[in-house]
Every structure is written in structure tokens, then in C-alpha cells.
Coordinates of C-alpha atoms in Angstrom, one line a residue:
M1 CA 128.3 83.2 145.3
T2 CA 127.2 84.5 141.9
A3 CA 126.5 88.2 141.9
P4 CA 122.9 89.1 140.8
A5 CA 122.5 90.2 137.2
R6 CA 122.4 93.9 136.7
P7 CA 119.3 95.3 135.0
R8 CA 119.8 96.2 131.3
I9 CA 120.1 99.9 130.8
E10 CA 119.1 101.3 127.4
S11 CA 120.5 104.4 125.9
T12 CA 118.6 107.7 126.4
V13 CA 118.5 110.6 124.1
V14 CA 120.9 112.6 126.3
Q15 CA 123.4 109.7 126.4
A16 CA 123.2 109.3 122.6
L17 CA 123.8 113.0 122.1
R18 CA 126.9 112.8 124.3
S19 CA 128.3 109.7 122.5
P20 CA 129.4 110.0 118.9
R21 CA 129.1 106.3 118.5
L22 CA 125.6 106.0 119.8
L23 CA 124.5 109.1 117.9
T24 CA 125.9 107.8 114.6
R25 CA 124.0 104.5 115.2
E26 CA 120.7 106.3 115.8
V27 CA 121.1 108.6 112.8
L28 CA 122.1 105.9 110.4
A29 CA 119.3 103.7 111.6
G30 CA 116.8 106.5 110.9
L31 CA 118.3 106.8 107.4
V32 CA 117.8 103.1 106.7
V33 CA 114.2 103.2 108.0
A34 CA 113.5 106.3 105.8
I35 CA 114.6 104.5 102.7
A36 CA 112.5 101.5 103.6
L37 CA 109.5 103.7 104.2
I38 CA 109.4 105.2 100.7
P39 CA 108.1 102.2 98.7
E40 CA 105.8 101.1 101.6
S41 CA 104.2 104.5 101.8
I42 CA 103.7 104.7 98.1
A43 CA 102.2 101.3 98.0
F44 CA 99.8 102.1 100.9
S45 CA 98.8 105.3 99.0
L46 CA 97.8 103.2 96.0
I47 CA 95.7 101.0 98.3
V48 CA 93.7 104.0 99.5
G49 CA 93.5 105.4 95.9
V50 CA 95.3 108.7 96.6
D51 CA 98.4 110.4 95.3
P52 CA 101.7 108.9 96.6
R53 CA 102.5 112.2 98.3
V54 CA 99.6 111.6 100.7
G55 CA 101.3 108.4 102.1
L56 CA 104.8 109.9 102.1
F57 CA 103.8 113.1 103.9
S58 CA 101.7 111.1 106.4
S59 CA 104.8 109.0 107.2
F60 CA 107.0 112.0 107.6
V61 CA 104.5 113.9 109.9
M62 CA 103.7 110.8 112.1
A63 CA 107.3 109.8 112.5
V64 CA 108.4 113.3 113.7
V65 CA 105.4 113.8 115.9
I66 CA 105.5 110.3 117.6
A67 CA 109.2 110.9 118.3
F68 CA 108.1 113.5 120.9
T69 CA 104.7 112.2 122.0
G70 CA 105.1 108.4 121.9
G71 CA 105.7 106.1 124.8
R72 CA 108.0 103.6 123.2
P73 CA 111.4 104.9 122.1
A74 CA 112.7 103.7 118.7
M75 CA 109.3 102.5 117.5
I76 CA 108.4 103.6 114.0
T77 CA 105.0 105.1 113.2
A78 CA 103.9 105.9 109.7
A79 CA 101.3 105.1 107.1
T80 CA 100.4 101.4 107.3
G81 CA 98.6 98.8 105.3
A82 CA 96.2 98.0 108.2
V83 CA 94.9 101.5 108.3
A84 CA 94.9 101.9 104.5
L85 CA 92.6 98.9 104.1
V86 CA 90.2 100.3 106.7
I87 CA 90.1 103.8 105.3
A88 CA 90.2 103.1 101.6
P89 CA 86.4 103.0 101.1
V90 CA 86.1 106.6 102.5
A91 CA 88.5 108.0 99.8
R92 CA 86.9 105.9 97.1
E93 CA 83.3 106.8 97.9
H94 CA 83.5 110.3 99.4
G95 CA 86.7 111.9 98.3
M96 CA 89.9 113.4 99.9
D97 CA 88.2 115.8 102.3
Y98 CA 86.2 113.1 104.0
L99 CA 89.3 111.0 104.2
I100 CA 91.2 113.7 106.0
A101 CA 88.3 114.3 108.3
T102 CA 88.1 110.6 109.1
V103 CA 91.8 110.5 110.0
M104 CA 91.5 113.5 112.3
L105 CA 88.5 112.1 114.0
A106 CA 90.3 108.8 114.5
G107 CA 93.1 110.7 116.2
V108 CA 90.7 112.4 118.5
L109 CA 89.1 109.0 119.4
Q110 CA 92.5 107.5 120.1
I111 CA 93.2 110.3 122.6
L112 CA 89.9 109.7 124.3
L113 CA 90.5 105.9 124.4
A114 CA 93.9 106.6 125.9
A115 CA 92.3 108.8 128.6
L116 CA 89.9 106.0 129.4
G117 CA 92.8 103.6 130.0
V118 CA 92.4 101.3 127.0
A119 CA 96.1 100.6 127.0
K120 CA 95.7 98.7 130.3
L121 CA 93.7 96.1 128.4
M122 CA 97.0 94.8 126.9
R123 CA 97.5 92.7 130.0
F124 CA 94.6 90.5 128.9
I125 CA 96.3 89.5 125.7
P126 CA 97.8 86.0 126.3
R127 CA 101.3 85.1 125.3
S128 CA 100.1 82.6 122.7
V129 CA 98.3 85.4 120.9
M130 CA 101.5 87.5 121.0
V131 CA 103.4 84.6 119.5
G132 CA 100.8 84.2 116.8
F133 CA 100.8 87.9 116.2
V134 CA 104.6 88.0 115.7
N135 CA 104.6 84.9 113.4
A136 CA 101.7 86.1 111.3
L137 CA 103.4 89.5 110.9
A138 CA 106.6 87.8 109.8
I139 CA 104.6 85.8 107.2
L140 CA 102.8 88.9 105.9
V141 CA 106.1 90.8 105.7
F142 CA 107.6 87.9 103.6
V143 CA 104.4 87.5 101.4
S144 CA 104.4 91.3 100.7
Q145 CA 107.8 90.9 99.1
L146 CA 106.6 88.2 96.6
P147 CA 105.3 90.7 94.0
H148 CA 108.8 92.1 93.8
L149 CA 110.2 88.5 93.1
T150 CA 107.7 87.4 90.5
E151 CA 107.7 88.3 86.8
V152 CA 110.9 90.4 87.2
P153 CA 114.2 90.4 85.4
W154 CA 116.5 87.5 86.3
A155 CA 119.1 89.9 87.7
V156 CA 116.8 90.6 90.7
Y157 CA 117.5 87.2 92.2
P158 CA 121.3 87.4 92.5
L159 CA 120.9 90.9 93.8
V160 CA 118.6 89.7 96.5
V161 CA 121.0 86.9 97.4
V162 CA 124.0 89.3 97.6
G163 CA 121.9 91.6 99.7
L164 CA 121.0 88.8 102.2
A165 CA 124.7 87.8 102.3
I166 CA 125.7 91.4 103.2
L167 CA 122.9 91.6 105.8
Y168 CA 124.1 88.4 107.4
L169 CA 127.9 88.9 107.3
W170 CA 128.3 92.6 107.9
P171 CA 127.3 92.6 111.6
R172 CA 130.1 90.0 112.1
L173 CA 132.6 92.7 111.0
T174 CA 131.2 95.8 112.7
R175 CA 127.9 97.2 114.0
A176 CA 129.0 100.8 113.8
V177 CA 127.2 101.2 110.5
P178 CA 123.8 99.3 110.1
A179 CA 124.0 96.3 107.7
P180 CA 120.8 97.4 105.8
L181 CA 122.4 100.7 104.8
I182 CA 125.5 98.9 103.5
A183 CA 123.3 96.5 101.5
I184 CA 121.3 99.4 100.0
V185 CA 124.4 101.3 99.1
V186 CA 126.3 98.4 97.6
L187 CA 123.4 97.1 95.5
T188 CA 122.6 100.5 94.3
G189 CA 126.2 101.0 93.2
V190 CA 126.3 97.7 91.4
V191 CA 123.1 98.5 89.5
V192 CA 124.3 101.9 88.5
V193 CA 127.9 101.0 87.6
F194 CA 126.9 97.9 85.5
G195 CA 123.7 99.4 84.1
I196 CA 121.5 96.5 85.3
A197 CA 117.9 97.1 84.4
V198 CA 115.8 96.1 87.5
P199 CA 112.8 97.6 89.2
T200 CA 113.7 100.6 91.3
V201 CA 112.0 102.8 94.0
G202 CA 111.2 105.3 91.3
D203 CA 109.1 102.7 89.5
Q204 CA 106.7 102.5 92.5
G205 CA 105.3 106.0 92.0
E206 CA 106.1 109.6 91.5
L207 CA 107.9 111.3 94.4
P208 CA 106.7 114.7 95.6
R209 CA 108.7 117.8 94.8
S210 CA 107.3 120.2 97.4
L211 CA 106.9 120.4 101.2
P212 CA 103.6 119.4 102.8
E213 CA 101.0 122.1 103.3
L214 CA 98.3 122.7 105.9
F215 CA 95.1 121.0 104.9
I216 CA 91.7 121.8 106.4
P217 CA 89.0 119.4 105.1
N218 CA 86.1 121.0 103.4
V219 CA 83.2 119.0 104.8
P220 CA 79.8 120.1 106.1
L221 CA 79.7 120.3 109.9
Q222 CA 76.5 118.3 110.3
W223 CA 75.2 115.1 111.7
E224 CA 75.2 113.3 108.3
T225 CA 78.9 113.9 107.9
L226 CA 79.6 112.3 111.3
Q227 CA 77.4 109.3 110.3
I228 CA 79.6 108.8 107.3
I229 CA 83.0 109.1 108.9
A230 CA 82.5 107.9 112.5
P231 CA 82.4 104.1 111.8
Y232 CA 85.6 104.3 109.8
A233 CA 87.2 106.6 112.3
L234 CA 86.4 104.2 115.1
A235 CA 87.8 101.3 113.1
V236 CA 91.0 103.2 112.3
A237 CA 91.4 104.2 116.0
V238 CA 91.0 100.6 117.3
V239 CA 93.1 98.9 114.6
G240 CA 95.8 101.6 115.0
L241 CA 95.9 101.3 118.8
L242 CA 95.9 97.5 118.8
E243 CA 98.7 97.2 116.3
S244 CA 100.8 100.0 117.9
L245 CA 100.4 98.6 121.5
L246 CA 101.2 95.1 120.4
T247 CA 104.3 96.4 118.5
A248 CA 105.3 98.4 121.6
K249 CA 105.1 95.2 123.7
L250 CA 107.2 93.3 121.2
V251 CA 109.9 96.0 121.3
D252 CA 109.7 95.9 125.1
D253 CA 110.5 92.2 125.0
I254 CA 113.3 92.6 122.5
T255 CA 115.0 95.4 124.4
D256 CA 114.2 94.2 127.9
T257 CA 112.7 97.6 128.7
H258 CA 109.4 99.0 129.7
S259 CA 107.3 101.5 127.7
R260 CA 104.4 103.8 128.7
K261 CA 101.5 102.3 126.8
T262 CA 99.0 105.0 127.8
R263 CA 101.3 107.7 126.5
E264 CA 101.8 105.7 123.3
A265 CA 98.1 105.5 122.8
W266 CA 97.4 109.2 123.0
G267 CA 100.7 109.9 121.2
Q268 CA 99.3 107.9 118.3
G269 CA 96.2 110.0 118.4
V270 CA 98.1 113.3 118.3
A271 CA 100.2 111.9 115.4
N272 CA 97.0 111.1 113.4
V273 CA 95.5 114.5 114.0
A274 CA 98.8 116.1 112.9
S275 CA 98.9 113.8 109.8
G276 CA 95.4 114.9 108.9
L277 CA 96.2 118.6 109.2
F278 CA 98.9 118.1 106.6
G279 CA 96.9 116.1 104.2
G280 CA 98.1 112.7 105.4
M281 CA 96.2 109.4 105.3
G282 CA 97.0 108.5 109.0
G283 CA 98.7 105.3 110.2
C284 CA 100.1 103.5 113.3
A285 CA 103.2 101.7 114.4
M286 CA 104.9 99.8 111.6
I287 CA 106.3 96.5 112.9
G288 CA 108.4 95.8 109.9
Q289 CA 110.2 99.1 109.9
T290 CA 110.4 99.0 113.7
M291 CA 112.2 95.7 113.5
I292 CA 114.6 97.2 110.9
N293 CA 115.2 100.0 113.4
V294 CA 115.5 98.0 116.6
K295 CA 116.9 94.6 115.5
A296 CA 118.7 95.1 112.2
S297 CA 120.1 98.6 113.0
G298 CA 120.3 98.5 116.8
A299 CA 118.5 101.8 117.4
R300 CA 117.2 102.4 121.0
T301 CA 116.1 106.1 121.3
R302 CA 113.7 108.6 119.9
I303 CA 116.5 110.1 117.8
S304 CA 116.2 107.3 115.2
T305 CA 112.4 107.8 114.9
F306 CA 112.8 111.5 114.5
M307 CA 115.6 111.2 112.0
A308 CA 113.5 108.6 110.0
G309 CA 110.9 111.3 109.5
V310 CA 113.4 114.0 108.7
F311 CA 115.4 111.8 106.3
L312 CA 112.2 110.7 104.6
L313 CA 111.3 114.3 103.8
I314 CA 114.8 115.1 102.6
L315 CA 115.0 112.0 100.5
V316 CA 111.8 112.4 98.6
V317 CA 111.8 116.2 98.2
V318 CA 115.5 117.1 97.9
L319 CA 117.2 113.8 96.8
G320 CA 114.3 112.2 95.0
D321 CA 116.3 111.6 91.8
I322 CA 118.9 109.6 93.8
V323 CA 116.4 107.7 95.9
A324 CA 114.5 106.7 92.7
I325 CA 117.5 104.6 91.4
I326 CA 117.6 102.4 94.5
P327 CA 116.8 98.8 93.4
M328 CA 113.8 97.2 95.0
A329 CA 115.9 94.1 95.4
A330 CA 117.9 95.8 98.2
L331 CA 114.7 96.6 100.1
V332 CA 113.3 93.2 99.5
A333 CA 116.5 91.6 101.0
V334 CA 116.1 93.8 104.1
M335 CA 112.5 92.9 104.5
I336 CA 113.2 89.1 104.0
L337 CA 115.8 89.3 106.8
V338 CA 113.4 91.1 109.0
S339 CA 110.7 88.4 108.3
V340 CA 113.0 85.5 109.1
G341 CA 114.4 87.3 112.2
S342 CA 111.0 88.2 113.5
F343 CA 109.4 84.7 113.2
D344 CA 109.4 82.7 116.5
W345 CA 111.0 79.5 115.2
H346 CA 111.1 78.0 118.7
S347 CA 107.3 78.1 118.8
I348 CA 106.9 75.6 116.0
R349 CA 109.6 73.1 117.0
P350 CA 108.2 69.6 117.5
S351 CA 109.6 69.5 121.1
T352 CA 107.8 72.8 121.9
L353 CA 104.5 71.7 120.4
K354 CA 104.7 68.4 122.3
R355 CA 105.1 70.2 125.6
M356 CA 102.7 73.1 125.1
P357 CA 99.0 72.5 126.0
R358 CA 96.9 71.9 122.9
S359 CA 94.7 74.9 123.7
E360 CA 97.8 77.2 123.6
T361 CA 98.9 75.9 120.2
L362 CA 95.3 76.3 118.9
V363 CA 95.2 79.9 120.0
M364 CA 98.5 80.6 118.2
I365 CA 97.3 78.8 115.0
V366 CA 94.0 80.7 114.9
T367 CA 95.8 84.0 115.4
V368 CA 98.2 83.2 112.5
A369 CA 95.5 81.8 110.2
V370 CA 93.0 84.7 110.6
T371 CA 95.7 87.3 110.3
V372 CA 97.3 85.8 107.1
W373 CA 93.8 85.1 105.6
T374 CA 92.4 88.6 106.1
H375 CA 95.7 90.5 106.1
N376 CA 94.3 92.3 109.2
L377 CA 96.4 92.0 112.4
A378 CA 93.5 93.4 114.5
L379 CA 91.1 90.7 113.3
G380 CA 93.7 88.0 113.9
V381 CA 94.4 89.2 117.4
A382 CA 90.7 89.5 118.2
A383 CA 90.2 85.9 117.0
G384 CA 93.1 84.7 119.0
V385 CA 91.9 86.4 122.2
L386 CA 88.4 85.0 121.7
T387 CA 89.7 81.5 121.2
A388 CA 91.9 81.9 124.3
M389 CA 88.9 83.0 126.3
V390 CA 86.8 80.0 125.2
A391 CA 89.6 77.6 125.9
F392 CA 90.3 79.1 129.3
A393 CA 86.6 79.0 130.2
R394 CA 86.3 75.3 129.2
R395 CA 89.5 74.4 131.2
V396 CA 88.4 76.3 134.3
A397 CA 84.9 74.9 134.1
H398 CA 86.1 71.4 134.8
F399 CA 87.9 72.5 138.0
T400 CA 84.6 72.9 139.9
T401 CA 83.5 69.9 142.0
V402 CA 80.5 69.1 144.2
T403 CA 80.9 66.6 147.0
R404 CA 77.9 65.0 148.8
T405 CA 77.8 63.6 152.4
V406 CA 74.9 62.7 154.7
D407 CA 75.3 63.4 158.4
D408 CA 73.1 62.5 161.4
S409 CA 72.0 65.3 163.7
P410 CA 69.5 65.7 166.6
E411 CA 67.0 67.2 164.1
G412 CA 67.5 64.3 161.7
P413 CA 69.7 63.5 158.7
V414 CA 71.3 66.3 156.8
A415 CA 72.7 66.2 153.3
R416 CA 75.8 68.4 153.0
Y417 CA 77.1 69.5 149.6
T418 CA 80.6 71.0 149.5
V419 CA 81.2 73.2 146.4
D420 CA 84.8 73.6 145.5
G421 CA 86.0 75.9 142.7
E422 CA 85.3 79.1 140.8
L423 CA 81.7 79.5 139.8
F424 CA 80.8 81.5 136.6
F425 CA 78.7 81.0 133.6
A426 CA 80.8 78.1 132.2
S427 CA 81.2 76.1 135.4
S428 CA 77.7 76.9 136.9
N429 CA 75.6 75.7 133.9
D430 CA 75.9 72.0 135.1
L431 CA 75.7 72.9 138.8
T432 CA 72.0 72.1 139.1
T433 CA 72.6 68.5 137.8
Q434 CA 75.0 67.6 140.6
F435 CA 72.4 67.5 143.4
D436 CA 70.3 64.4 144.3
Y437 CA 66.9 66.1 144.7
A438 CA 64.9 62.9 145.0
A439 CA 67.1 61.0 147.6
D440 CA 68.0 63.9 149.9
P441 CA 66.5 64.3 153.4
E442 CA 64.4 67.2 154.4
R443 CA 67.4 69.4 155.3
V444 CA 70.2 70.3 152.9
V445 CA 73.3 72.4 153.5
I446 CA 75.3 73.8 150.6
D447 CA 78.8 74.7 151.8
M448 CA 80.3 77.5 149.7
T449 CA 83.5 78.0 151.8
R450 CA 85.8 76.8 149.1
S451 CA 84.1 78.5 146.2
H452 CA 83.5 82.0 144.8
V453 CA 80.5 83.3 142.8
W454 CA 81.5 85.6 140.0
D455 CA 78.4 86.3 138.0
A456 CA 74.6 86.4 137.7
S457 CA 74.5 83.0 135.9
T458 CA 75.8 81.3 139.1
V459 CA 73.3 83.2 141.3
A460 CA 70.5 82.0 138.9
A461 CA 71.8 78.4 139.2
L462 CA 71.8 78.6 143.0
D463 CA 68.2 80.0 142.9
A464 CA 67.2 77.1 140.7
I465 CA 68.6 74.6 143.1
V466 CA 66.8 76.1 146.0
T467 CA 63.6 76.2 144.0
K468 CA 63.9 72.5 143.0
Y469 CA 64.3 71.5 146.6
A470 CA 61.5 73.8 147.8
A471 CA 59.1 72.0 145.3
R472 CA 59.8 68.8 147.3
G473 CA 59.4 70.5 150.7
I474 CA 63.1 70.4 151.4
Q475 CA 64.8 73.2 153.3
V476 CA 68.1 74.5 151.8
E477 CA 70.8 76.5 153.7
L478 CA 73.6 78.2 152.0
V479 CA 76.6 78.6 154.3
G480 CA 80.3 79.7 154.0
M481 CA 79.9 82.5 151.5
N482 CA 82.8 85.0 151.4
D483 CA 81.9 88.7 151.6
S484 CA 81.9 89.5 147.9
T485 CA 79.9 86.3 147.1
A486 CA 77.4 87.0 149.8
A487 CA 77.0 90.6 148.6
L488 CA 76.4 89.5 145.0
H489 CA 74.0 86.7 146.0
G490 CA 72.1 89.0 148.3
R491 CA 71.7 91.7 145.6
L492 CA 70.7 89.3 142.7
S493 CA 69.0 86.3 144.4
G494 CA 65.4 86.2 143.3
E495 CA 65.9 88.9 140.7
V496 CA 68.0 87.2 138.0
D497 CA 65.3 85.1 136.4
G498 CA 63.2 88.1 135.7
V499 CA 66.2 89.9 134.1
L500 CA 67.6 87.0 132.1

């Protein structure tokens, strides 16, 4: 008899601190992520139209704060493109003070949404949307590297190939030191020793030379200010939570562990408030850097997240001159490997597509298409969920049947209709057409024993059926309702038409 499989146990912070091997893995993973965060943070700062230090300090503060407040160990939170795209108009039209006020309000809204239990809504996101989310993200990560591979010196291409080879082969030798760190060190050494002129991290923007300082936004405390920043703050809060919670779920699947989504939601809010207090542009979970941390480097605890923030500050403030010479080719190789490794190749195999329901495949395609087209993960997921809802409603609507029989009784013939299935707006719209009003006898019984009424649309449909029969002088009796159906029908019957 085969023994049952033991549940997978992940390393905790205490275990990592007691194990030199685990601690080394976590610390080096944090270093790799910090190096990868630098060009990303600078690029996102340019999207918003602010100084590079705004994005860098935002990433530092958020990574350190989320290491203590977050609900998903080893997940990386920093300045992101999704948030940058949403908040850019504020900086462009109203200035830095309004930008910071928007970030802080977004953090407060995230804390409120967490208290309201918004994280529990994650259970309503179908698997096909998650697959589309992951695939779209992998495509976006790859596409984001193309500017670093076009109109560049020819030497960039062999450097990227060498980097990919190191990333693929190094884990076969040892996992004690993360492969991305080895690739970065080796390629940087090659570029420096041989004097190869290629784009470097320093070319992406000027690195800060001082520590972040407390920043209190100078905005008037009046209703007009709230009208300006509230819509953007709400958008940042929703986009940030959606991307962060989806990333947390993805890491849960990769590590076979469970995270606390509600804690992650309010942790993101606290991190955004802290980011604003130090002049940061806000952000959310970064799936690319999270994949580097979890998949490429093997990190599993909050130590890696904390060290990513600490190393980021040290690298840009103390070791900025050294970091500036790292070739972008090394980081491009890392991100390409993350992209290829993140894509769910199984989901697009012909054998998989043949077995999957067409509606599931459509949901995945819509999620990918909208996300890639808009470069907005939140819009892609929303479109995917909406498509899944419509497909589900159409599929379930066809499961409702109405069967007619005519029985003899001492009082005369009785037409009995048996309704079988779930009744809601999609399935009840055609309910009124399934009764033979002209041919039925003077007594009709509608048996609801094997059905359930879910909404006011169905109550209105039942009222319409009774009304049609009454116009012909036919008596209708509804029987077999369960308690919740009877309660809903009793509360709404005769009242729905006036409301709707």
C-alpha cells in the first residue's frame, strides 16, 4: 500500500535564519531582484514623467514595508507599469504634490477594500482567466524587452545568448547561487574586461545619490482636491489589488502553499501610504520580479523581499557607479527566461485545445488579447471574467426544461408543467414561451420541486405566465417551491413589474 504524500512544507523566516544554506539563497535572491528592479523602476518613472529617484525610492519603500505587512511571502512589490499608466495624468496635469496625495489616498482605499473583504472575490475568477492572465503577462514581459534588442550594437545579441545559456545550464550544476546573479556577474565582467560598448543600466537614467526624505504633499484640503485625485486613486487601488492578488494566487500555485489574501490587500495599502510619505509613485506586486525571485532564484520567505528593498537602496545610493556598468543584455536575458518559463505552454497545445470547451478557450483568448492590446492586466482580467460570466449564463440557461402532461381528476383535466433547472435572468427569459395557453384546460399546476428561483426576472416571468392564463379564465397553482424560492416569490410577486 502506497503511503499518502506528505504536504509540502515551505521554509519560514525562522528556518531560513537557522540555516546558512537557506539564508544564502534568500539573500542572493533579493540581490538579483534588486538589480532587476533598477531599470524597471527608472522606466516606470519616465512613464509617469517624474525623476527616476521617485520610482526607485518607491520600490525600496514598498519592498521593505510589504515584507512585514504582506500576506504572500517571497512576492515582490514595487513601482509597476500598471500603476504608472493610471497615475501618469495626475503628475502631468497637476504636479508632484497631487501625485503623492493620489498615491496615499489609493493606499487608504486599499486598506478600506481589504476591510470590506474584497480579497474574497478572488474565488470568482475562473481558471481560464488565470491562464490567460499568466500567458498575457509572459507576452508583455517579452515584448517589454524588445526595445533593448532593436537598434542596438551587434554585441548585445551574443551577450543575450550567453546569458540565456548560463541561466539554463547553471541550475544543472548547483542551485546554491541563483543563476540570474551568475549571468549578471559574468556578462558584466565580459563587458568591462573587453571594453564592449553596449547599453548599460546607467544609460536608463541618473541614479540617486541621497536617501529618501519624508514628503508631505502640499495640496489644499478641500472638496475640489478630492474631486481631482479620487478617481485616479480608486483606479490605482483597484488595479493594484487585482494585480497583486492574482500574482499571490499564482505564487500559491507555484509553491503549493496558501497565502492570506486579505492581509496582502491591506498590506498593499500600507505600502502605498508609506511610499507616498517618502515621495514615491506607488505600485503593487510585480509578477516579473516575483517570478525571478520564486522560480529563477528559488526564494520562499519574506527575507528575500526585504533584502530586495535593502539591496536596491544600497545599490543605487552607495554602489551606483558599479550598478551603472551592468549591461542591459544581462537583465534582458533574465526577463526572457522568466517570460518563457511563465507562459503556460500546455494551454495552447492542439491536444489541450481539442479537449477544452470552446467557451473556456475563448475566455483565455479574450483575456490575453485585451491585456496585450491595452497593456493593462486589470482590463484584461475584467474582460475575461465578463466573457466567462456570459458563457456560463448561456450554458446554464440551456439546462432548464419544462415538461407538460395532462392528467384526469374528479374536478376535470389538469395540465401539469414540471420545471427542471436553475431559473435566473438568462434561463427565465424564454420561460413564458414554453406553456400552451390556448390548449390547456381550466386548471394548470406548475411544479417547481426540481427548480430554484434566483432573481426578480424569474418572479416576473412567473407572474406573466399566471397573468396570461388568468386572461383566459384559467386557474394556475404553483407548487413544490423550496423555502428560499417561496420567500423570494412571496416578497416580489406582483411587485416586480412596477419596479422593472
